[in-house]
Coordinates of C-alpha atoms in Angstrom, one line a residue:
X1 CA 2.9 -18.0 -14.0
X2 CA 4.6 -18.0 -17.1
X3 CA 1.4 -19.4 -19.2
X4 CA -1.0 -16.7 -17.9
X5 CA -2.0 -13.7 -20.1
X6 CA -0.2 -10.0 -20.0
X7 CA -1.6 -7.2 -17.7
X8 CA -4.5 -5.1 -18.9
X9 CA -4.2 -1.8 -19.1
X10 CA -6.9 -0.3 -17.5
X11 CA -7.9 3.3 -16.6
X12 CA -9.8 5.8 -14.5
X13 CA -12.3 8.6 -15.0
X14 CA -13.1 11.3 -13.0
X15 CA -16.5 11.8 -11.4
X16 CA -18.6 15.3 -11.2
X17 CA -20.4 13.9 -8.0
X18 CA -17.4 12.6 -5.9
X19 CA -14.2 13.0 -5.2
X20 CA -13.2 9.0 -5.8
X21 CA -12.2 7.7 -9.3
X22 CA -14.3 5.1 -11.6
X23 CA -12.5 1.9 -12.7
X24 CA -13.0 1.4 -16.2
X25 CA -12.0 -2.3 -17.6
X26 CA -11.1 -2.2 -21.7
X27 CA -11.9 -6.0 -21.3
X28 CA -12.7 -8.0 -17.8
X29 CA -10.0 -8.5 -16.2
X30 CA -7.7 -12.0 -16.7
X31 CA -5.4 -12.6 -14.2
X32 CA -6.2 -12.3 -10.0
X33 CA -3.5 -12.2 -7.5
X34 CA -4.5 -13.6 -4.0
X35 CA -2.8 -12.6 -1.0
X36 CA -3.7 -13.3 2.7
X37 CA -2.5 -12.7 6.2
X38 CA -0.3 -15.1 7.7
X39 CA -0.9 -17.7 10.5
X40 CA -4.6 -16.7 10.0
X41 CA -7.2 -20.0 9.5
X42 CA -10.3 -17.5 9.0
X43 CA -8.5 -15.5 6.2
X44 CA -7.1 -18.9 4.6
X45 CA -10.4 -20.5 5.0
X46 CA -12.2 -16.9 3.1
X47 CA -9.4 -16.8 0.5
X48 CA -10.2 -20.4 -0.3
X49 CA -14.2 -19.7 -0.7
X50 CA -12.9 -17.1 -2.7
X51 CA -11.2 -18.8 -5.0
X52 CA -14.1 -21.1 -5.6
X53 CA -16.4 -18.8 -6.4
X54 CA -14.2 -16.5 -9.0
X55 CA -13.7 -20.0 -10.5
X56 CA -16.9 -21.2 -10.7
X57 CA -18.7 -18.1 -12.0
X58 CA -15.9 -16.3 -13.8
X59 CA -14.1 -19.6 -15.3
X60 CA -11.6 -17.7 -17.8
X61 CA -10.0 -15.8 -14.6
X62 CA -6.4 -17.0 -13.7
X63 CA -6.1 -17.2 -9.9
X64 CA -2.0 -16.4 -8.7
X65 CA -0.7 -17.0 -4.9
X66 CA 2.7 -16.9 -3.8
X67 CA 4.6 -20.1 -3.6
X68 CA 4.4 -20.8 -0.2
X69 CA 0.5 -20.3 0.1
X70 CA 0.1 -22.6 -3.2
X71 CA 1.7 -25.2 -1.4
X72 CA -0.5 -25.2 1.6
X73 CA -3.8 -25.1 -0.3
X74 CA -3.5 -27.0 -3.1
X75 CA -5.1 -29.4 -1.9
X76 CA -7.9 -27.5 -0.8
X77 CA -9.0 -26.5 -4.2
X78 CA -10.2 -28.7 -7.0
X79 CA -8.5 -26.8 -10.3
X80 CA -5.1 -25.4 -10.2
X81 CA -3.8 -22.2 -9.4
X82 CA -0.8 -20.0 -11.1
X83 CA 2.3 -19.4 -8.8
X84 CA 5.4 -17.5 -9.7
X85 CA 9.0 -19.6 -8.9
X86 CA 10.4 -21.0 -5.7
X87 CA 12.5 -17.8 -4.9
X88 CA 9.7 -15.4 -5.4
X89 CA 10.3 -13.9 -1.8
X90 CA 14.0 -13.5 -3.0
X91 CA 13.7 -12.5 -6.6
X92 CA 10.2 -11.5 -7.0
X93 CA 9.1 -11.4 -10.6
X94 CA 7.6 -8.9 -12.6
X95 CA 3.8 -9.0 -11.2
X96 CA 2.8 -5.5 -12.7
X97 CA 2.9 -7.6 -16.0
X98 CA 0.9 -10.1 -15.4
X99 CA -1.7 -9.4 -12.7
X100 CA -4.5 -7.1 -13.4
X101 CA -6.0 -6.8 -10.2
X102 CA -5.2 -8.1 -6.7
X103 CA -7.6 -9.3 -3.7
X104 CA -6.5 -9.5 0.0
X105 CA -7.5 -11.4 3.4
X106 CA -6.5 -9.4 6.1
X107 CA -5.8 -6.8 8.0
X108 CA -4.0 -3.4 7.0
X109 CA -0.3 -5.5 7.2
X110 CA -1.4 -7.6 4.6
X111 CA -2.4 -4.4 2.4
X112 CA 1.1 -3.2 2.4
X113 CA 2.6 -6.9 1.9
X114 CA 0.5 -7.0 -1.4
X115 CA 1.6 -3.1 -2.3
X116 CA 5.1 -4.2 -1.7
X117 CA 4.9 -6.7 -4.1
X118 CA 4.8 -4.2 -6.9
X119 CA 7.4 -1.6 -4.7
X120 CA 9.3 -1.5 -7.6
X121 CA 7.3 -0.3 -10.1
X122 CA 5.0 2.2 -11.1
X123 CA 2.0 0.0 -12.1
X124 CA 0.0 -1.3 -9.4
X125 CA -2.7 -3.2 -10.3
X126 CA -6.4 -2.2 -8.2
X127 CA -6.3 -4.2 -4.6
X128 CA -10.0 -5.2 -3.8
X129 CA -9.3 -5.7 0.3
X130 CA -11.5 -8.0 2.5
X131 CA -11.2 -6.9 6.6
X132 CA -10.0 -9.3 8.4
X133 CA -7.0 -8.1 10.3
X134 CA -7.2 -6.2 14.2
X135 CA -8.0 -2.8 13.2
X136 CA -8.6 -3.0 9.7
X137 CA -8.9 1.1 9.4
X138 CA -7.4 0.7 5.2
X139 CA -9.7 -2.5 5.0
X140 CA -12.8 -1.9 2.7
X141 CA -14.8 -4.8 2.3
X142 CA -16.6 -7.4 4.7
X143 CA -15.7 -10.5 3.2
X144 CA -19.7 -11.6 3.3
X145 CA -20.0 -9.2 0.5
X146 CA -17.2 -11.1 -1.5
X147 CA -19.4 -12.1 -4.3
X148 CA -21.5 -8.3 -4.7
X149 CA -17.8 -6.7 -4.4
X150 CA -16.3 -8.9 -7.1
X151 CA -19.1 -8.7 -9.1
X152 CA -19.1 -4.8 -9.0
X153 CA -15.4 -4.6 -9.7
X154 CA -15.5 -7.3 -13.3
X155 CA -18.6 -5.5 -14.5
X156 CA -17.1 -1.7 -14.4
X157 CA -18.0 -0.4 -17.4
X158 CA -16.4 -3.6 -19.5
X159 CA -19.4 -4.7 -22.1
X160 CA -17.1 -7.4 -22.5
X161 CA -17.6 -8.4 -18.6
X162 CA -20.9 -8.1 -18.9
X163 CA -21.4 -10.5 -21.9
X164 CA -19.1 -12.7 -20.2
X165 CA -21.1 -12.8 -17.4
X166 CA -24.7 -13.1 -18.7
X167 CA -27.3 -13.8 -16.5
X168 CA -26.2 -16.0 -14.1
X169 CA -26.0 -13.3 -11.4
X170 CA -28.9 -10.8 -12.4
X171 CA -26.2 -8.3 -12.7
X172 CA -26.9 -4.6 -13.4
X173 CA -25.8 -2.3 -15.0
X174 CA -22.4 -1.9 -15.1
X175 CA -21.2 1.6 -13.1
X176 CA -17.9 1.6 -12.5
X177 CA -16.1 0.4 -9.2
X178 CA -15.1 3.4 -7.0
X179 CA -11.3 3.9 -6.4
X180 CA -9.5 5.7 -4.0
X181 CA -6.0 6.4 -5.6
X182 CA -3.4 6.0 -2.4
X183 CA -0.2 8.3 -2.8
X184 CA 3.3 6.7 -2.4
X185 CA 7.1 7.7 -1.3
X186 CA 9.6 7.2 -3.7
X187 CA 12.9 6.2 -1.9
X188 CA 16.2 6.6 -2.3
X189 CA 19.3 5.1 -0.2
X190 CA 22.7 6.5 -1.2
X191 CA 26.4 6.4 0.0
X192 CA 28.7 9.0 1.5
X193 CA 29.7 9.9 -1.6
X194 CA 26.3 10.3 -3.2
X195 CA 26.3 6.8 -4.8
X196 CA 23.0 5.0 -4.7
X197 CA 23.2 1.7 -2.6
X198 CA 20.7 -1.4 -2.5
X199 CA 17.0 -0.6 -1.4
X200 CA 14.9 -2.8 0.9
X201 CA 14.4 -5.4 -1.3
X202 CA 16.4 -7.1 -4.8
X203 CA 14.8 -4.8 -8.0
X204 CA 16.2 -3.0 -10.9
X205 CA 14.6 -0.2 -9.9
X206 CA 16.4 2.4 -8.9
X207 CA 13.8 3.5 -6.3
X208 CA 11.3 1.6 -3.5
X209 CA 7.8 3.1 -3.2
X210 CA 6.2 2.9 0.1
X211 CA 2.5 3.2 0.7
X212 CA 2.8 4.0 4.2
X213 CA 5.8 5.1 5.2
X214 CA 9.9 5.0 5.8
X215 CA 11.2 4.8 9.0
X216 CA 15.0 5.7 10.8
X217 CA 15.1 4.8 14.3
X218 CA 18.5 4.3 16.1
X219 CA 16.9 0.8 17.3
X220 CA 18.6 -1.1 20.3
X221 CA 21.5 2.1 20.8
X222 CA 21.0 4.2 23.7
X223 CA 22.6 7.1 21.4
X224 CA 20.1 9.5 20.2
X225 CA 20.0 9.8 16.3
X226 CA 21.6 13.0 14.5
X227 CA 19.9 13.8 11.3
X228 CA 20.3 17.1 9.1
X229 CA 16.7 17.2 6.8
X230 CA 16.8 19.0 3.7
X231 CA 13.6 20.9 2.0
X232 CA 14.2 20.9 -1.7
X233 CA 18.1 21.2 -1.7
X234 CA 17.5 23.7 1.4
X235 CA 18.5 23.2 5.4
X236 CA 15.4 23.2 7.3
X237 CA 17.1 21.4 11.1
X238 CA 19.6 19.4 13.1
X239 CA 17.1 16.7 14.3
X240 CA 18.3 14.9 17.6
X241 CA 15.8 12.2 18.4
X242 CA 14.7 8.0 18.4
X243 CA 13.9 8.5 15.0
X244 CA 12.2 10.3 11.5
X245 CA 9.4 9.2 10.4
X246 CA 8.6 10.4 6.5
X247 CA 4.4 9.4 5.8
X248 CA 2.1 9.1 3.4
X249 CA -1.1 10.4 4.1
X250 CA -2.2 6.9 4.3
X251 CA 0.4 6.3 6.6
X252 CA -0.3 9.6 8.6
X253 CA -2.4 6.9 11.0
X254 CA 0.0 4.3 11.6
X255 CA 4.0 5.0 13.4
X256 CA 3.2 8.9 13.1
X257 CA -0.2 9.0 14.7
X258 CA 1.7 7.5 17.8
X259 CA 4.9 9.7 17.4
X260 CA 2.2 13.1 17.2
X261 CA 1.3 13.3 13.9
X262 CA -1.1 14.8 12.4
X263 CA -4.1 12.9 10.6
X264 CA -4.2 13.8 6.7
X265 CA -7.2 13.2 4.9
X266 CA -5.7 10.4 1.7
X267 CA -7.4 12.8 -0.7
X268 CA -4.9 15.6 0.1
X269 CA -1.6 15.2 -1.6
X270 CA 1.0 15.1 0.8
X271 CA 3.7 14.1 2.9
X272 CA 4.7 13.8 6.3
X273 CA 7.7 14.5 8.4
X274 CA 7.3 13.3 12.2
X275 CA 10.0 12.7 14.6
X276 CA 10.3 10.2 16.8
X277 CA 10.9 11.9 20.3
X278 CA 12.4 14.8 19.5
X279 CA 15.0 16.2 22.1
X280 CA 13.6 20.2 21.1
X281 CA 9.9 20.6 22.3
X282 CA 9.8 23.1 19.2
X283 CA 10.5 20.2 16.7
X284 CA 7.1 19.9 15.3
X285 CA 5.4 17.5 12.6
X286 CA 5.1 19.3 9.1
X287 CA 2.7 18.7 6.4
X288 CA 4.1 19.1 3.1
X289 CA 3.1 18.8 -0.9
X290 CA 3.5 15.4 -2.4
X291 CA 6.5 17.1 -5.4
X292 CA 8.7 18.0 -1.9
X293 CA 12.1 16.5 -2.0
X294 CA 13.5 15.9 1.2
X295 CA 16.9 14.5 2.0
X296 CA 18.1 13.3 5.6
X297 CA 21.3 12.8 6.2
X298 CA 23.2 11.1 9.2
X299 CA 25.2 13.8 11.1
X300 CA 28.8 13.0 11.9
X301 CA 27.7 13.5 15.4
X302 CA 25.9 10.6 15.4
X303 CA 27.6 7.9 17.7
X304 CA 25.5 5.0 15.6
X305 CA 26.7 3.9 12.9
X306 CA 30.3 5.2 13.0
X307 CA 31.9 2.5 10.2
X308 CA 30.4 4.7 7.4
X309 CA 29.0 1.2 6.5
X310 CA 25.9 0.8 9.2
X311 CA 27.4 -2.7 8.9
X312 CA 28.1 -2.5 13.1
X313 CA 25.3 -1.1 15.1
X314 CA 24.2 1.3 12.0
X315 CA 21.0 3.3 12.2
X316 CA 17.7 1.2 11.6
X317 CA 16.2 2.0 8.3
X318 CA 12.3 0.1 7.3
X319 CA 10.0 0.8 4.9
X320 CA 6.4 -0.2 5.4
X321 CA 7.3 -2.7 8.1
X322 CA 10.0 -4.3 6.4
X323 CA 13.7 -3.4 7.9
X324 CA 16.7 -3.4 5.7
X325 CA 19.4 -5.7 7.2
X326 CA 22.4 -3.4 7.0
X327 CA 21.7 -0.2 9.1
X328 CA 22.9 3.3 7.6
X329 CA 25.9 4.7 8.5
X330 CA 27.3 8.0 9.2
X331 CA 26.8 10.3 6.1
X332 CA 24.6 8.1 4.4
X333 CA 20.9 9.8 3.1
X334 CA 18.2 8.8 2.2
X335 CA 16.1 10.4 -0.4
X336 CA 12.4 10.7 0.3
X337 CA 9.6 12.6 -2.4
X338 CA 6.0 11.6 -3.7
X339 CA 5.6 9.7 -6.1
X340 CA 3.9 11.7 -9.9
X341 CA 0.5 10.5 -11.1
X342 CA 0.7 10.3 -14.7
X343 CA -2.7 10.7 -16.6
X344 CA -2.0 9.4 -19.9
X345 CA -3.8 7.7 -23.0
X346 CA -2.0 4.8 -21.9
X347 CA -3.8 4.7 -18.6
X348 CA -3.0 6.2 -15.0
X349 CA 0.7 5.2 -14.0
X350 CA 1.6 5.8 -10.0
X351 CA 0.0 5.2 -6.6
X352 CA -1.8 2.3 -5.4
X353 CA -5.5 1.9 -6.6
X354 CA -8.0 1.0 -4.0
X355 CA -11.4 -0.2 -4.5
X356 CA -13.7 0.9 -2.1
X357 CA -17.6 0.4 -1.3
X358 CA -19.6 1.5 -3.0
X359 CA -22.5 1.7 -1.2
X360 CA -23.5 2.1 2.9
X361 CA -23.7 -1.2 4.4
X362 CA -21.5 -2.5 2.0
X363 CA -18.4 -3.3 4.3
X364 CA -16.5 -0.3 4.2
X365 CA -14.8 1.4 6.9
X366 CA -13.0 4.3 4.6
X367 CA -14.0 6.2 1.6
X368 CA -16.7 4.8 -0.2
X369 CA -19.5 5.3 1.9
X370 CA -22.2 7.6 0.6
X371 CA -20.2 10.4 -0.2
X372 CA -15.8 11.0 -0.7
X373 CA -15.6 11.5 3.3
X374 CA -18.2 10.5 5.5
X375 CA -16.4 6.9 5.2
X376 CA -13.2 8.4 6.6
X377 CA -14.5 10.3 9.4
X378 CA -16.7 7.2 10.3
X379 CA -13.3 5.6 10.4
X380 CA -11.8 8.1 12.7
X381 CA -14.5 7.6 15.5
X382 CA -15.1 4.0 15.3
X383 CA -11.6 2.7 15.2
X384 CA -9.4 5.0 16.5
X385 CA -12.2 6.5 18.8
X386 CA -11.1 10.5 17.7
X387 CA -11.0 12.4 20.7
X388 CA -13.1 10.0 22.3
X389 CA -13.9 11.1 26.0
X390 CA -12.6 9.8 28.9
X391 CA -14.6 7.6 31.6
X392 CA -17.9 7.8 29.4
X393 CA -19.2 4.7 27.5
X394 CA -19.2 4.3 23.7

């Protein structure tokens, strides 16, 4: 992956007639990332169609997969693909400089693998997602619309794309691919003593984002978990519960939704603080703006955990899915605010661009249907069947 090209820094603009952003391309993008769900022949078998077609009408695109997939494809594929090293699960590199946009086969799982991927950083290149998971509610495109969703995203508003492209597809004219910018958590794991200890996964930096959400849970113990939450360097409660769950609003219909949560629209910055069967009955999810900091510590009540180290039965820590392999221990916190949006003349650094549909019909479950939120709420009753009455047919 070494030989392929830097990033491209690209940026958004606002729109007067919707609440969705407009990708803007300074030159067609270079270098694709391709990530897919695992154990899965249909989203192997799609990601492959994929790759041919990127490659056959956009030759100068760079197509990247992770090691293991590039071994199992390779020879599926008549032109070479870019891979980072062998220990890329271990030491991933430094994607955010090299890929300028990234494509998934899936379902919502393999959405937050790909965000992960770039959990260390603050540029996150657009994901273009394909549904092909079990629910699928973040999942945008149908993958029979590959070739008009691709096509849409190159030609936004890059007269370089366009030129590129010619004629060969009848392409209009450029518009700009709508984007639904997806808030993050910026997370922070520290020691007793206030010292900041190893995140989920190896990075130099000194925070984990999480597009969904971070999770404590006291996991096989039959001891309830003792938390003290902090609002802004303030008490707010003595938690005693299974767990804290800290959202995004993306995340606000995953864990949460099941703990009680409340549904927040993705367009409303904010976070989430749900518990996880709550021992009070007056212990109630709160909705609260993105700049909160909140800090939970593990109460020296707590009977997990008691080696200070979470070495031995410690508290159970994840972050989108993915568990940390040394639990917390007593006195240990852990950090939680949203991550800043910076609008700069450099470009638009923080949260996790998604490209939606642009059009009804087009695929999309989520935003980008006709207007900013008839997507969503179509989202809402079809998948998760809102309020959906009982012993009366859909």
């Amino acid at each position: 992956m070494s030989k392929t090209k830097k990033t491209i820094v690209l940026t958004f603009a606002e729109t007067k007639t919707n609440d969705l952003l407009s990708l803007q391309w300074p030159s067609p993008p270079r270098n694709i990332l391709l990530v897919k769900k695992s154990h899965s022949r249909p989203a192997t078998e799609a990601l492959i169609e994929f790759a041919k077609h990127v490659q056959s009408v956009y030759p100068s695109i760079s197509l990247v997969v992770e090691p293991s997939l590039a071994a199992s494809i390779h020879d599926s594929l008549p032109f070479p693909l870019f891979t980072a090293s062998p220990n890329f699960t271990s030491e991933p590199p430094s994607l955010h400089r090299k890929i300028d946009m990234t494509a998934t086969f899936g379902g919502d799982g393999t959405i937050l693998h790909a965000a992960s991927l770039f959990a260390g950083t603050s540029h996150v290149p657009p994901i273009l997602s394909f549904s092909m998971g079990t629910l699928g509610f973040l999942g945008e495109w149908k993958f029979k619309d590959h070739q008009h969703a691709f096509r849409e995203v190159y030609n936004s508003k890059a007269p370089a794309a366009t030129k590129d492209l010619g004629n060969r597809e009848n392409s209009p004219k450029p518009t700009g691919a709508r984007v639904l910018l997806r808030n993050r958590l910026k997370v922070g794991l520290f020691s007793p003593t206030g010292t900041r200890i190893p995140n989920l996964t190896p990075t130099s930096s000194p925070s984990i984002h999480a597009l969904n959400e971070i999770i404590l849970h006291r996991g096989a113990s039959p001891h309830l978990l003792h938390t003290s939450i902090h609002i802004n360097n303030r008490f707010l409660t003595d938690s005693v519960s299974d767990g804290i769950i800290i959202s995004t609003p993306t995340g606000s219909t995953a864990y949460s939704l099941s703990a009680g949560g409340s549904i927040i629209h993705p367009l409303v910055s904010s976070l989430l603080i749900t518990p996880i069967c709550p021992r009070s009955l007056s212990f109630r999810p709160l909705v609260l703006p993105l700049g909160t900091n909140v800090c939970v510590k593990l109460s020296e009540r707590n009977r997990i955990g008691r080696d200070n180290t979470g070495k031995e039965g410690g508290v159970e820590v994840s972050i989108d899915g993915v568990r940390r392999e040394e639990g917390l221990g007593v006195g240990m916190e852990v950090r939680v605010s949203g991550e800043e949006i910076d609008r700069s003349d450099r470009g638009w650094v923080g949260g996790v661009p998604c490209i939606m549909s642009g059009r009804n019909g087009g695929g999309g479950k989520g935003l980008g249907e006709a207007n900013g939120e008839d997507g969503w709420v179509g989202g809402l009753n079809g998948l998760l069947k809102f309020n959906y009455p009982f012993g009366e047919e859909g």
